[in-house]
CSV table of C-alpha atoms and ligand atoms in Angstrom, one decimal:
chain,number,residue,atom,x,y,z
A,1,UNK,CA,0.0,-0.2,-0.1
A,2,UNK,CA,1.0,3.6,-0.6
A,3,UNK,CA,1.7,6.0,2.3
A,4,UNK,CA,-2.2,7.0,2.1
A,5,UNK,CA,-3.4,3.5,2.8
A,6,UNK,CA,-4.7,2.8,-0.7
A,7,UNK,CA,-3.4,0.7,-3.3
A,8,UNK,CA,-0.9,1.5,-5.9
A,9,UNK,CA,-1.9,-0.3,-9.2
A,10,UNK,CA,0.1,-0.1,-12.6
A,11,UNK,CA,-2.5,-0.7,-15.5
A,12,UNK,CA,0.5,0.4,-18.3
A,13,UNK,CA,2.9,-2.4,-17.7
A,14,UNK,CA,4.8,-4.8,-20.2
A,15,UNK,CA,6.3,-8.3,-20.9
A,16,UNK,CA,7.4,-10.4,-23.5
A,17,UNK,CA,6.9,-13.5,-22.5
A,18,UNK,CA,10.0,-16.1,-23.5
A,19,UNK,CA,8.1,-18.1,-26.0
A,20,UNK,CA,7.2,-15.0,-27.7
A,21,UNK,CA,11.4,-13.7,-27.1
A,22,UNK,CA,12.5,-17.7,-29.0
A,23,UNK,CA,9.6,-16.3,-32.0
A,24,UNK,CA,11.9,-12.6,-32.0
A,25,UNK,CA,15.3,-14.7,-32.1
A,26,UNK,CA,14.6,-16.2,-35.3
A,27,UNK,CA,13.3,-13.3,-37.3
A,28,UNK,CA,15.3,-11.5,-39.5
A,29,UNK,CA,13.1,-8.8,-40.1
A,30,UNK,CA,11.6,-6.2,-37.0
A,31,UNK,CA,10.4,-7.1,-34.5
A,32,UNK,CA,13.8,-9.1,-33.8
A,33,UNK,CA,16.5,-9.6,-31.2
A,34,UNK,CA,19.9,-10.6,-32.5
A,35,UNK,CA,23.2,-10.4,-31.0
A,36,UNK,CA,25.9,-8.0,-31.7
A,37,UNK,CA,29.9,-9.1,-31.2
A,38,UNK,CA,30.2,-5.9,-29.4
A,39,UNK,CA,27.9,-6.0,-27.1
A,40,UNK,CA,27.1,-8.8,-24.3
A,41,UNK,CA,23.5,-7.9,-24.3
A,42,UNK,CA,21.2,-9.0,-27.0
A,43,UNK,CA,19.7,-6.3,-28.5
A,44,UNK,CA,15.5,-6.1,-29.0
A,45,UNK,CA,14.9,-4.0,-32.1
A,46,UNK,CA,10.9,-3.4,-32.9
A,47,UNK,CA,10.7,0.2,-34.5
A,48,UNK,CA,11.1,1.1,-38.3
A,49,UNK,CA,12.9,4.2,-37.1
A,50,UNK,CA,15.6,1.6,-35.9
A,51,UNK,CA,15.9,-0.4,-39.3
A,52,UNK,CA,18.3,2.7,-41.0
A,53,UNK,CA,20.7,1.7,-37.7
A,54,UNK,CA,20.0,-1.7,-37.7
A,55,UNK,CA,21.5,-1.7,-41.0
A,56,UNK,CA,24.8,0.5,-40.7
A,57,UNK,CA,25.3,-2.0,-37.1
A,58,UNK,CA,24.9,-5.2,-38.7
A,59,UNK,CA,27.9,-3.9,-41.3
A,60,UNK,CA,29.4,-1.8,-39.7
A,61,UNK,CA,30.9,-3.5,-35.9
A,62,UNK,CA,31.7,0.1,-34.2
A,63,UNK,CA,28.2,1.3,-35.3
A,64,UNK,CA,26.3,2.8,-32.9
A,65,UNK,CA,23.9,0.1,-31.4
A,66,UNK,CA,20.4,-0.4,-32.9
A,67,UNK,CA,17.1,-0.9,-30.7
A,68,UNK,CA,17.5,-1.7,-26.7
A,69,UNK,CA,19.2,-4.2,-24.6
A,70,UNK,CA,17.3,-7.1,-24.0
A,71,UNK,CA,17.1,-7.1,-20.1
A,72,UNK,CA,15.4,-9.5,-18.0
A,73,UNK,CA,13.0,-6.7,-17.5
A,74,UNK,CA,11.4,-7.9,-20.8
A,75,UNK,CA,10.9,-11.7,-20.2
A,76,UNK,CA,10.7,-11.8,-16.5
A,77,UNK,CA,8.2,-12.7,-14.0
A,78,UNK,CA,10.6,-12.2,-10.7
A,79,UNK,CA,12.3,-9.3,-12.1
A,80,UNK,CA,8.6,-8.1,-12.8
A,81,UNK,CA,7.3,-8.5,-9.2
A,82,UNK,CA,10.9,-6.8,-7.8
A,83,UNK,CA,10.1,-4.2,-10.0
A,84,UNK,CA,6.7,-3.8,-8.0
A,85,UNK,CA,8.1,-4.1,-4.9
A,86,UNK,CA,11.0,-1.1,-5.5
A,87,UNK,CA,8.5,1.0,-6.8
A,88,UNK,CA,5.8,1.1,-4.6
A,89,UNK,CA,3.3,-1.3,-6.8
A,90,UNK,CA,0.8,-3.4,-5.3
A,91,UNK,CA,-1.1,-4.7,-8.3
A,92,UNK,CA,0.3,-4.6,-12.2
A,93,UNK,CA,-1.7,-5.4,-15.2
A,94,UNK,CA,0.9,-6.6,-17.2
A,95,UNK,CA,0.4,-6.7,-21.0
A,96,UNK,CA,2.4,-8.2,-24.1
A,97,UNK,CA,3.9,-5.2,-25.3
A,98,UNK,CA,4.0,-3.9,-29.1
A,99,UNK,CA,3.8,-5.2,-32.0
A,100,UNK,CA,1.8,-8.1,-30.2
A,101,UNK,CA,0.7,-10.6,-32.9
A,102,UNK,CA,0.3,-8.1,-35.8
A,103,UNK,CA,3.9,-9.8,-37.9
A,104,UNK,CA,2.2,-13.0,-37.4
A,105,UNK,CA,1.0,-15.2,-40.8
A,106,UNK,CA,-2.7,-15.4,-40.5
A,107,UNK,CA,-2.6,-19.6,-40.1
A,108,UNK,CA,-0.4,-19.2,-37.2
A,109,UNK,CA,-1.5,-16.4,-35.3
A,110,UNK,CA,-4.5,-17.8,-33.6
A,111,UNK,CA,-2.3,-21.1,-32.5
A,112,UNK,CA,0.6,-18.5,-30.9
A,113,UNK,CA,-1.7,-15.9,-29.5
A,114,UNK,CA,-3.9,-18.4,-27.4
A,115,UNK,CA,-0.6,-20.0,-26.3
A,116,UNK,CA,1.0,-16.4,-25.1
A,117,UNK,CA,-2.1,-15.6,-23.5
A,118,UNK,CA,-2.4,-18.9,-21.7
A,119,UNK,CA,1.2,-17.5,-20.2
A,120,UNK,CA,0.3,-14.1,-19.1
A,121,UNK,CA,-2.5,-16.0,-17.1
A,122,UNK,CA,-0.3,-18.5,-15.5
A,123,UNK,CA,2.0,-15.7,-14.3
A,124,UNK,CA,-1.5,-14.1,-12.7
A,125,UNK,CA,-1.7,-17.5,-11.0
A,126,UNK,CA,1.7,-17.7,-9.2
A,127,UNK,CA,0.9,-14.2,-7.9
A,128,UNK,CA,-3.0,-14.5,-6.9
A,129,UNK,CA,-4.2,-10.8,-6.5
A,130,UNK,CA,-0.7,-8.7,-7.2
A,131,UNK,CA,-1.1,-9.9,-11.3
A,132,UNK,CA,-4.0,-9.6,-13.6
A,133,UNK,CA,-3.4,-8.6,-17.4
A,134,UNK,CA,-4.7,-7.4,-20.7
A,135,UNK,CA,-4.5,-10.5,-23.4
A,136,UNK,CA,-3.8,-9.5,-27.3
A,137,UNK,CA,-5.6,-10.7,-30.5
A,138,UNK,CA,-4.4,-12.4,-33.2
A,139,UNK,CA,-5.7,-9.6,-35.6
A,140,UNK,CA,-4.1,-11.1,-39.0
A,141,UNK,CA,-6.1,-14.6,-38.6
A,142,UNK,CA,-9.4,-14.8,-40.1
A,143,UNK,CA,-12.2,-13.1,-38.2
A,144,UNK,CA,-13.6,-16.1,-36.7
A,145,UNK,CA,-10.3,-16.9,-35.0
A,146,UNK,CA,-10.4,-13.7,-34.0
A,147,UNK,CA,-13.8,-14.0,-31.8
A,148,UNK,CA,-12.7,-17.6,-31.3
A,149,UNK,CA,-9.8,-15.8,-29.3
A,150,UNK,CA,-12.3,-13.3,-27.1
A,151,UNK,CA,-14.1,-16.4,-26.2
A,152,UNK,CA,-10.9,-18.2,-24.8
A,153,UNK,CA,-9.4,-15.1,-22.9
A,154,UNK,CA,-12.9,-13.8,-21.6
A,155,UNK,CA,-12.9,-17.4,-19.6
A,156,UNK,CA,-9.1,-16.6,-18.0
A,157,UNK,CA,-9.8,-15.6,-14.5
A,158,UNK,CA,-7.6,-12.7,-14.5
A,159,UNK,CA,-7.9,-11.2,-17.9
A,160,UNK,CA,-9.0,-7.7,-17.7
A,161,UNK,CA,-9.5,-6.1,-21.0
A,162,UNK,CA,-7.6,-6.8,-24.9
A,163,UNK,CA,-4.2,-4.7,-25.5
A,164,UNK,CA,-4.7,-3.2,-28.9
A,165,UNK,CA,-2.4,-1.3,-31.4
A,166,UNK,CA,-3.8,0.9,-34.2
A,167,UNK,CA,-3.6,-1.2,-37.4
A,168,UNK,CA,-6.8,-3.6,-36.7
A,169,UNK,CA,-7.5,-5.8,-39.5
A,170,UNK,CA,-5.0,-4.0,-41.4
A,171,UNK,CA,-6.6,-1.0,-42.3
A,172,UNK,CA,-7.1,0.7,-39.2
A,173,UNK,CA,-9.8,1.0,-36.3
A,174,UNK,CA,-12.3,2.8,-38.6
A,175,UNK,CA,-12.9,0.0,-40.6
A,176,UNK,CA,-16.8,-1.7,-41.0
A,177,UNK,CA,-15.1,-4.9,-40.4
A,178,UNK,CA,-14.0,-4.6,-37.3
A,179,UNK,CA,-17.1,-3.3,-35.5
A,180,UNK,CA,-18.4,-7.3,-34.7
A,181,UNK,CA,-14.7,-7.5,-33.1
A,182,UNK,CA,-14.9,-4.2,-31.2
A,183,UNK,CA,-19.1,-5.2,-30.4
A,184,UNK,CA,-17.7,-9.1,-29.2
A,185,UNK,CA,-15.0,-7.5,-27.1
A,186,UNK,CA,-17.1,-5.0,-25.2
A,187,UNK,CA,-20.2,-8.0,-24.8
A,188,UNK,CA,-17.4,-9.7,-23.0
A,189,UNK,CA,-17.2,-6.7,-20.9
A,190,UNK,CA,-13.8,-6.5,-21.8
A,191,UNK,CA,-12.0,-3.2,-21.4
A,192,UNK,CA,-9.6,-2.4,-25.1
A,193,UNK,CA,-6.3,-1.0,-24.1
A,194,UNK,CA,-5.1,1.2,-26.9
A,195,UNK,CA,-1.9,1.5,-27.5
A,196,UNK,CA,0.5,2.5,-30.3
A,197,UNK,CA,3.5,0.6,-32.6
A,198,UNK,CA,3.6,2.2,-35.4
A,199,UNK,CA,4.2,6.1,-34.9
A,200,UNK,CA,4.6,8.5,-38.0
A,201,UNK,CA,6.4,7.9,-41.4
A,202,UNK,CA,10.0,8.0,-40.7
A,203,UNK,CA,10.6,11.0,-43.1
A,204,UNK,CA,8.3,13.4,-40.7
A,205,UNK,CA,11.5,13.3,-38.8
A,206,UNK,CA,13.7,15.0,-41.2
A,207,UNK,CA,16.9,13.2,-42.9
A,208,UNK,CA,18.6,14.1,-39.3
A,209,UNK,CA,16.2,12.0,-37.4
A,210,UNK,CA,19.0,9.3,-36.6
A,211,UNK,CA,20.8,11.8,-34.7
A,212,UNK,CA,17.8,12.7,-32.3
A,213,UNK,CA,17.8,8.7,-31.1
A,214,UNK,CA,14.4,7.8,-30.1
A,215,UNK,CA,12.9,10.8,-29.1
A,216,UNK,CA,10.7,12.2,-31.8
A,217,UNK,CA,9.4,8.3,-32.6
A,218,UNK,CA,8.3,7.9,-28.9
A,219,UNK,CA,7.3,11.8,-28.0
A,220,UNK,CA,5.6,12.3,-30.7
A,221,UNK,CA,5.1,9.7,-33.1
A,222,UNK,CA,3.1,7.5,-30.9
A,223,UNK,CA,0.8,10.0,-29.2
A,224,UNK,CA,0.2,11.3,-32.7
A,225,UNK,CA,-0.9,7.7,-34.0
A,226,UNK,CA,-3.1,7.2,-31.0
A,227,UNK,CA,-4.8,10.3,-31.5
A,228,UNK,CA,-5.3,9.8,-35.3
A,229,UNK,CA,-6.2,6.3,-34.7
A,230,UNK,CA,-9.1,7.3,-32.2
A,231,UNK,CA,-9.8,10.6,-34.1
A,232,UNK,CA,-10.3,7.9,-36.9
A,233,UNK,CA,-13.2,5.7,-34.7
A,234,UNK,CA,-14.7,8.8,-33.8
A,235,UNK,CA,-14.9,10.2,-37.1
A,236,UNK,CA,-16.6,6.5,-38.1
A,237,UNK,CA,-19.0,6.6,-35.5
A,238,UNK,CA,-17.9,3.7,-34.3
A,239,UNK,CA,-18.1,5.2,-30.0
A,240,UNK,CA,-22.1,5.2,-31.5
A,241,UNK,CA,-22.1,2.2,-33.3
A,242,UNK,CA,-20.8,0.3,-30.2
A,243,UNK,CA,-21.8,2.0,-27.3
A,244,UNK,CA,-20.5,-0.5,-24.4
A,245,UNK,CA,-17.0,-0.6,-25.7
A,246,UNK,CA,-15.0,1.3,-23.2
A,247,UNK,CA,-11.1,2.3,-24.1
A,248,UNK,CA,-8.2,3.1,-22.0
A,249,UNK,CA,-5.7,5.3,-24.3
A,250,UNK,CA,-2.8,5.0,-23.5
A,251,UNK,CA,0.0,8.0,-22.4
A,252,UNK,CA,-3.5,9.5,-21.3
A,253,UNK,CA,-5.1,9.9,-24.7
A,254,UNK,CA,-1.7,11.7,-27.1
A,255,UNK,CA,-2.8,14.5,-27.9
A,256,UNK,CA,-6.4,14.1,-27.7
A,257,UNK,CA,-7.3,16.0,-24.7
A,258,UNK,CA,-5.6,19.0,-26.0
A,259,UNK,CA,-6.6,18.5,-29.3
A,260,UNK,CA,-10.4,17.6,-28.9
A,261,UNK,CA,-11.6,21.3,-29.0
A,262,UNK,CA,-10.2,21.8,-32.6
A,263,UNK,CA,-11.5,18.5,-34.0
A,264,UNK,CA,-14.7,19.9,-32.4
A,265,UNK,CA,-14.6,23.1,-34.4
A,266,UNK,CA,-13.2,21.6,-37.2
A,267,UNK,CA,-16.3,19.2,-37.5
A,268,UNK,CA,-19.0,21.9,-37.2
A,269,UNK,CA,-17.0,24.0,-39.3
A,270,UNK,CA,-16.7,21.4,-42.3
A,271,UNK,CA,-18.9,22.3,-45.1
A,272,UNK,CA,-18.9,19.1,-46.7
A,273,UNK,CA,-20.0,17.5,-43.7
A,274,UNK,CA,-22.1,19.9,-42.4
A,275,UNK,CA,-25.0,19.9,-45.7
A,276,UNK,CA,-24.6,15.8,-46.1
A,277,UNK,CA,-26.1,15.6,-42.5
A,278,UNK,CA,-23.1,14.5,-41.0
A,279,UNK,CA,-23.4,16.8,-38.2
A,280,UNK,CA,-26.4,16.3,-36.6
A,281,UNK,CA,-27.6,18.9,-33.8
A,282,UNK,CA,-28.1,15.5,-31.5
A,283,UNK,CA,-24.1,13.9,-32.3
A,284,UNK,CA,-22.8,13.1,-29.2
A,285,UNK,CA,-19.4,15.8,-29.4
A,286,UNK,CA,-16.1,14.0,-28.9
A,287,UNK,CA,-16.2,15.6,-25.4
A,288,UNK,CA,-19.4,13.5,-24.9
A,289,UNK,CA,-17.6,10.3,-25.8
A,290,UNK,CA,-14.2,11.2,-23.9
A,291,UNK,CA,-16.3,11.2,-20.6
A,292,UNK,CA,-18.2,8.3,-21.3
A,293,UNK,CA,-16.4,5.6,-22.9
A,294,UNK,CA,-12.6,6.7,-22.5
A,295,UNK,CA,-10.0,5.9,-19.9
A,296,UNK,CA,-6.7,7.6,-20.1
A,297,UNK,CA,-3.5,6.7,-18.6
A,298,UNK,CA,-1.1,8.9,-16.4
A,299,UNK,CA,1.7,8.0,-18.3
A,300,UNK,CA,3.1,11.6,-19.4
A,301,UNK,CA,5.4,12.5,-17.1
A,302,UNK,CA,3.9,16.0,-16.2
A,303,UNK,CA,1.0,17.6,-14.5
A,304,UNK,CA,0.6,19.6,-17.7
A,305,UNK,CA,-0.5,17.0,-19.8
A,306,UNK,CA,-2.7,15.1,-16.7
A,307,UNK,CA,-4.5,18.3,-16.0
A,308,UNK,CA,-5.8,18.4,-19.7
A,309,UNK,CA,-6.4,14.5,-19.2
A,310,UNK,CA,-8.4,15.6,-16.2
A,311,UNK,CA,-10.2,17.9,-17.9
A,312,UNK,CA,-11.8,16.0,-20.6
A,313,UNK,CA,-11.7,12.5,-19.1
A,314,UNK,CA,-12.3,13.3,-15.4
A,315,UNK,CA,-10.0,12.5,-12.5
A,316,UNK,CA,-12.4,9.1,-12.1
A,317,UNK,CA,-11.2,7.8,-15.5
A,318,UNK,CA,-7.4,8.0,-14.9
A,319,UNK,CA,-5.5,5.4,-13.9
A,320,UNK,CA,-1.4,6.0,-12.8
A,321,UNK,CA,1.2,3.5,-15.1
A,322,UNK,CA,4.8,3.0,-15.5
A,323,UNK,CA,5.5,1.3,-19.1
A,324,UNK,CA,7.6,-0.8,-17.4
A,325,UNK,CA,10.2,-2.5,-19.0
A,326,UNK,CA,10.5,0.9,-21.0
A,327,UNK,CA,12.2,3.8,-19.9
A,328,UNK,CA,14.7,2.1,-17.6
A,329,UNK,CA,17.0,4.6,-15.7
A,330,UNK,CA,20.5,5.2,-17.8
A,331,UNK,CA,22.8,6.4,-14.7
A,332,UNK,CA,21.5,4.6,-11.9
A,333,UNK,CA,20.6,1.2,-11.1
A,334,UNK,CA,17.9,-0.5,-12.8
A,335,UNK,CA,17.6,-2.6,-10.3
A,336,UNK,CA,16.3,0.3,-7.5
A,337,UNK,CA,13.2,2.5,-8.2
A,338,UNK,CA,13.0,3.8,-11.4
A,339,UNK,CA,12.5,7.8,-12.1
A,340,UNK,CA,10.0,7.1,-15.0
A,341,UNK,CA,8.0,5.3,-12.5
A,342,UNK,CA,8.5,8.4,-9.9
A,343,UNK,CA,8.2,10.8,-12.6
A,344,UNK,CA,4.7,9.7,-13.5
A,345,UNK,CA,3.6,9.3,-9.4
A,346,UNK,CA,4.9,12.5,-9.1
A,347,UNK,CA,3.0,14.0,-11.8
A,348,UNK,CA,-0.2,12.7,-10.4
A,349,UNK,CA,0.4,14.4,-6.5
A,350,UNK,CA,1.1,17.9,-8.7
A,351,UNK,CA,-2.2,17.6,-10.6
A,352,UNK,CA,-4.5,16.8,-7.9
A,353,UNK,CA,-2.7,17.3,-4.7
A,354,UNK,CA,-0.5,15.0,-2.5
A,355,UNK,CA,-2.6,12.8,-0.3
A,356,UNK,CA,-6.1,13.8,-2.3
A,357,UNK,CA,-8.8,11.4,-2.6
A,358,UNK,CA,-8.2,12.3,-6.4
A,359,UNK,CA,-4.9,11.0,-6.2
A,360,UNK,CA,-6.0,7.9,-4.5
A,361,UNK,CA,-8.2,6.8,-7.3
A,362,UNK,CA,-5.7,8.0,-10.3
A,363,UNK,CA,-2.9,5.8,-8.2
A,364,UNK,CA,-5.0,3.1,-7.9
A,365,UNK,CA,-8.8,3.4,-6.6
A,366,UNK,CA,-9.9,4.0,-10.2
A,367,UNK,CA,-8.3,0.4,-11.8
A,368,UNK,CA,-9.9,-1.5,-8.6
A,369,UNK,CA,-13.4,-0.5,-9.5
A,370,UNK,CA,-13.2,-0.4,-13.5
A,371,UNK,CA,-11.0,-3.3,-13.8
A,372,UNK,CA,-12.3,-5.2,-10.8
A,373,UNK,CA,-9.1,-6.0,-9.9
A,374,UNK,CA,-10.2,-8.3,-6.5
A,375,UNK,CA,-8.2,-11.4,-5.6
A,376,UNK,CA,-10.7,-13.9,-6.3
B,1,5CU,O1,11.1,2.2,-26.0
B,1,5CU,C1,10.3,2.0,-26.6
B,1,5CU,O2,10.5,1.7,-28.1
B,1,5CU,C2,8.7,1.6,-26.2
B,1,5CU,C3,7.9,0.5,-27.1
B,1,5CU,O3,8.7,0.3,-27.9
B,1,5CU,N1,6.7,0.0,-26.6
B,1,5CU,C4,6.5,0.9,-25.8
B,1,5CU,O4,5.0,0.6,-24.8
B,1,5CU,N2,7.2,2.2,-25.1
B,1,5CU,C5,8.8,2.4,-25.1
C-alpha cells in the first residue's frame, strides 16, 4: 500500500514472455532480437525508426547499436515482481508489448496468441492478487478465429481486457470489418487498452532524425498515432455503433485531450460534412465520448499533460502506469526505483494534490473499480 493506505496499481506495464522472445530470436525482419559482437546483451529491435541503425550496425561493428538492450526486465516474472516491490506498486495489470501478434502469418496467429495469453494467465496465477492481465488478439487470423480468441480470454480468470494496436485488421480502427470484433470485446465486458506501435512515417523526422535517437518517434510519433486512430474511430461513428465499448488510451490519450476542441471546431466548420447531414444537432461530441467511453492512463510524466487529461475525461477515468520495462534509468541502478515511474507518480501529486482523494483514485482505486481487481 502507498503511504495513503490505498493500493497503487500499474495498468501500463508490459512483458514479452520467454516463448515470444524465442520467436523474435528466429526472425530477421523487425521485430527481432539480435546479438552483436560489440555487446554482451542482445538487442531488441522493434520500431521502423530503428531499421536504419540496424542496417548500419550489421555492416559496421563499431557503429551505434540499434534498438534497446534486452534485459531480464522484458521477460522475467521475478523481475516484474521485483520492479513492483522496489517502486511501491501493489498490483500490476500486465500486457504483451508491441507489436503483439501483428506480424504473424494468418495461419499461425491464433495458436500462438492462445498459448501466449495462457502464459500471461499462468503468471497471474503465480501471484494471485498482485497480477492481472490484458490479453492480445491474433488480428491477422480470420475473423472467426479472432472471435474464438475473445471467447478464450474472456474465460481466463485474471484477464481484464485486450491490448490493441492501431492497425486493426490492417486498415485501421475505423474499418467497418472491425465492428463485430469491437462488439464482441465489449459484450465480453473486456476493456480495450489502445497502444501505439507504428508511429508516424520516418520521413517526418527529417534526414537528421537518426541523430535524435528515440526521442521523436516515442515522444511524438506514438502519441500522434493514438490520437489519429481514435479520431478516425470517432469520425466513423464507432463509439455510437458500439455503445458499450470502453477504451483505455495509452500515454494519456496521445494529444486527444489537448486537441479535442480543435477536432470539434473542424467538424462543425466542415461545409461538406454539415451539408451532407453528417453533423446532426444531437450528435455525441468528442467531449462526450471522452467522458463516457474513454479512460486515460497517467503515463505522461508531467502535471501539465495530466491536467488536460483530467479536464477532458475526469479524474475518475485516469489510471496510473509506468510503461515498465521501457524507459529504464540510464545512470542509476536498474534494480532500484525507476525515475520514469517516479515522474508519473509525482505528476499525479502535482496535478491533484498529494494525499488527495483524486490522487488515491488515479494511483489505484480507479483501476480497482473499473477493472474489478479482486483476487478471487
Ligand atoms: O522504447 C520503446 O520503443 C517503447 C515501445 O516500443 N513500446 C512501449 O510501450 N514503450 C516504449
